[in-house]
Amino acid sequence: MGQFGIGQAVTRIEDQRLLTGGGRYTDDLNLDGQTYAFILRSPHAHAEIAGVDTSAAKSAAGVLLVLTGDDVAAEGIDPMPCMVPITNLDGSDRSDTYRPILAQSRVRHVGEPVAAVIAETLYQARDAAELIEVNYSELPSTTDTFGSTLDGAAQLYDEAANNICFDWGKGDQEATEAAFADAARVTTLELINNRVVVNSMEPRGAIGEHDAATGRSTLYSSSQGTYWLRDTIGDTILKIGKENLRVVTGDVGGGFGMKIFPHPEQPIVVWAARKLQRAVKWTADRSEGFMSDVQGRDHVTKAEMAMDDDGRFLALRVTTYANLGAYLSHFSTFIPTDAGTGMLNGLYTIPTIWANVKGVLTNTVPTDAYRGAGRPEAIYCVERLVDKCARELGIAPDEIRRRNFVKPEQLPYTTALGDTFDSGEFTAIMEAGMGRADWTGFAARRDESAGRSKLRGIGMATYVETCGGGFPETADVKFDTDNDHITIYIGTVTNGQGHDTSYKQIMSDRLGIDTDNLTVVQGDSDLVPSGLTGGSRSVTVGGVAVSKASEAIVAKGKQIASQIMETAVADIDYADATFRVTGTDRTMSLFDVARAATDAANLPEGMEPGLDEAYTHTPDVPTFPNGCHICELEIDPDTGTLEIQRYTVVDDFGDTVNPLLIEGQVHGGIVQGLGQALHEHTVYDEQSGQLVTGSFMDYTLPRADNFPNFDFTMRNVPCTTNPMGLKGSGEAGAIGAPPAVINAIVDALSASSSLVDVDMPATPDVIWAAANRPLAAE
């Protein structure tokens, strides 16, 4: 395709293949002798299982195997684990939830797997499942996040009183209480961060295969990292040993966090394949996805800001009830606690903060990471609160932010919750956004709308997130000297972000070679090192590993070239895939050196043969991308409908590898954030616990014509803690969008009423009711 440098806006290399039908997703794969699995799911939100009669199903045409919770127990298969311990405020450990891959004595949400039927065809498996008789004894259920903690609510587990599985805190409670006691002003806001269904374009799927000759099994499944599935399923759930399980992921049609961790169907198909000695395939239909894919968000929060008379922040106090569903999923306890709580600080100088999070169990699908994973929830909370502080003080939303932003001269700045911002120009980035949005011209546009009996509002949200930290990523780089080709093996898995382009672009820049000479291999636990796509870390961590491996290749190549050309290493230059003796025309190409490196006679003493390199990058600290979103919209008070007139974003992503790919990520994130804020509404019936919004007939996803073109630009300040100066960008759009649009709605409605709050999703009926409130209610 060509040679490209870091920072160029290169179009995605993989798009031609994907857009012309060359993608290979899990459901595209069909194996010899393949059978099909159908999962019988609970129709009840909460019920005891007195018995399961599978006799008729087992004798049905084409049926090969029927599995139930009794089989799970008989074969000693362990439950789905939650990997994150939590220590309660009283020093005790959080409660646990026993979650077998097929329900045993009790079901706790609609859609929970009860039995698996494997047959020669999917239709035979589905028909046979209808013959299974499950003796349910219904129990009271509870689905409301806060209501489930009240006395009298149905209890899911005896060991979790009032359905609270943990009571966790972060910050300085004593100092925060003292600051509130002395504050001149306190602003309070109660808000809901609504539950969303992930709805990735590609549904979940899994194919289990077993090789009796080797004793190894293979799981083909859409994922965000093969090692996480391999280790959990192989070692923890099925206990066959991770060395006996290979996990392969092809193209992935969206993950958004949901495909990081195992779901019950994945160990089920591996288990069934081992029993049958035949491949077993399962693919979710969309209704199954609504009932079984882990969901996101679902918080009820009370936030309070203590201020002095000038609106300077003195302390922040936040209490959140986080709905974790019926079972604790893989990372679910981490998401509302340490994953995002630190971002409650926003970009502000808040001297002391106390955050209390209560994990709530309900008869709903479990929740876990969803794009942003805790950071959107935190920023939504603080940015909504900051806007309300400004309204109560009678000052502009930009002015209250300007008074409280961390200043450039204060950096590096350690927040009250322990994060250290290394870089950024927060006031400048807000003012750049205001300039591009023509903030000063808004009053005239509002008047013009009023002349047409429309309500116009403008809202801003600034954000910061922590990402690109944590565990390591390894780039394993191997030369094919016969074909002048290099392959990069890396453990991240592209879910549509453009990894193939980004990694090739980095290595093309560092080695000076054409991207046609590069291949990126991901998604095979037998071939790639450990890794994970999530937390905006693929380029910020994996990209650094690729860059450092490239640098190591050049360094080693210089030593070999100097040996062959009989000169000092210091006299060897490298550029455009060529080693050159400085000031001469004596050269060797990169691939000539790679070929020479296979012969020990060409190597310095003690050097390992070959030019292959592997580099593991372990980030010491995360990165902190930040930015400003400004949304301007117009509301028709007669119908409650709104139209976004303009949407402006200015982001700081540090140094960038490919600004075009970043813009695509931001656009997608904005749409997901606006989708949650305006459209998506996961509703469970309060009495029966049934998922009311269980299809696209009832659950609204955003559409292209809901939004204008986005005005996106960057005002980047290089990250001082990342070796390439990078800051993560994959989740930023979903973080800034919800508070920006809701603040704009509140601004529009406040122009004609005393309204100061609207919860997500702000659907037309919600907006209409707010815009037409009787004056007596104000």
mmCIF file of N, CA, C and O in Angstrom, residues 122 157 181 209 226 306 329 357 390 410 424 441 451 457 459 671 703:
data_model
loop_
_atom_site.group_PDB
_atom_site.id
_atom_site.type_symbol
_atom_site.label_atom_id
_atom_site.label_comp_id
_atom_site.label_asym_id
_atom_site.label_seq_id
_atom_site.Cartn_x
_atom_site.Cartn_y
_atom_site.Cartn_z
ATOM 1 N N LEU A 122 -29.775 -26.907 13.622
ATOM 2 C CA LEU A 122 -30.260 -25.935 14.593
ATOM 3 C C LEU A 122 -31.763 -26.097 14.805
ATOM 4 O O LEU A 122 -32.256 -25.984 15.927
ATOM 5 N N TYR A 157 -30.000 -13.341 47.300
ATOM 6 C CA TYR A 157 -29.061 -14.210 48.006
ATOM 7 C C TYR A 157 -29.154 -13.926 49.499
ATOM 8 O O TYR A 157 -29.206 -12.758 49.908
ATOM 9 N N ALA A 181 -19.276 20.948 55.975
ATOM 10 C CA ALA A 181 -19.768 21.654 57.162
ATOM 11 C C ALA A 181 -19.415 23.138 57.114
ATOM 12 O O ALA A 181 -20.172 23.983 57.617
ATOM 13 N N GLU A 209 -14.575 -27.309 19.332
ATOM 14 C CA GLU A 209 -14.046 -28.432 18.558
ATOM 15 C C GLU A 209 -13.047 -29.181 19.434
ATOM 16 O O GLU A 209 -12.321 -28.559 20.227
ATOM 17 N N THR A 226 -7.959 -13.410 23.183
ATOM 18 C CA THR A 226 -8.122 -14.863 23.281
ATOM 19 C C THR A 226 -7.631 -15.422 24.609
ATOM 20 O O THR A 226 -8.160 -16.434 25.087
ATOM 21 N N ALA A 306 -19.618 21.087 47.427
ATOM 22 C CA ALA A 306 -19.453 22.171 48.396
ATOM 23 C C ALA A 306 -18.605 23.263 47.757
ATOM 24 O O ALA A 306 -17.577 22.977 47.130
ATOM 25 N N SER A 329 -20.474 -10.459 37.129
ATOM 26 C CA SER A 329 -19.754 -10.818 35.925
ATOM 27 C C SER A 329 -18.253 -10.624 36.132
ATOM 28 O O SER A 329 -17.793 -10.218 37.204
ATOM 29 N N VAL A 357 -19.802 3.682 46.842
ATOM 30 C CA VAL A 357 -20.497 2.892 45.827
ATOM 31 C C VAL A 357 -21.053 1.639 46.483
ATOM 32 O O VAL A 357 -20.327 0.908 47.175
ATOM 33 N N ALA A 390 -23.391 26.089 38.409
ATOM 34 C CA ALA A 390 -23.354 27.370 37.708
ATOM 35 C C ALA A 390 -24.730 28.023 37.682
ATOM 36 O O ALA A 390 -24.865 29.239 37.918
ATOM 37 N N GLN A 410 0.123 23.949 37.254
ATOM 38 C CA GLN A 410 -0.064 23.018 38.363
ATOM 39 C C GLN A 410 0.297 21.582 37.993
ATOM 40 O O GLN A 410 0.335 20.710 38.866
ATOM 41 N N GLY A 424 -1.779 18.737 29.709
ATOM 42 C CA GLY A 424 -3.058 19.234 29.238
ATOM 43 C C GLY A 424 -3.190 20.730 29.428
ATOM 44 O O GLY A 424 -2.509 21.329 30.271
ATOM 45 N N GLY A 441 -22.299 33.691 19.720
ATOM 46 C CA GLY A 441 -23.427 33.981 18.834
ATOM 47 C C GLY A 441 -24.682 33.206 19.180
ATOM 48 O O GLY A 441 -25.702 33.330 18.472
ATOM 49 N N GLY A 451 -38.595 32.852 17.981
ATOM 50 C CA GLY A 451 -39.522 33.453 17.035
ATOM 51 C C GLY A 451 -40.319 32.414 16.261
ATOM 52 O O GLY A 451 -41.367 32.734 15.692
ATOM 53 N N GLY A 457 -31.150 25.316 23.071
ATOM 54 C CA GLY A 457 -30.245 25.217 24.208
ATOM 55 C C GLY A 457 -28.843 24.881 23.764
ATOM 56 O O GLY A 457 -28.628 24.315 22.688
ATOM 57 N N GLY A 459 -25.153 23.280 25.487
ATOM 58 C CA GLY A 459 -24.572 22.649 26.668
ATOM 59 C C GLY A 459 -23.153 22.216 26.392
ATOM 60 O O GLY A 459 -22.815 21.825 25.263
ATOM 61 N N VAL A 671 -21.810 8.991 18.877
ATOM 62 C CA VAL A 671 -23.112 8.422 18.544
ATOM 63 C C VAL A 671 -23.568 7.457 19.629
ATOM 64 O O VAL A 671 -24.751 7.444 20.004
ATOM 65 N N ARG A 703 -29.780 6.508 14.833
ATOM 66 C CA ARG A 703 -29.661 6.391 13.386
ATOM 67 C C ARG A 703 -28.902 7.600 12.836
ATOM 68 O O ARG A 703 -28.833 8.643 13.477
#
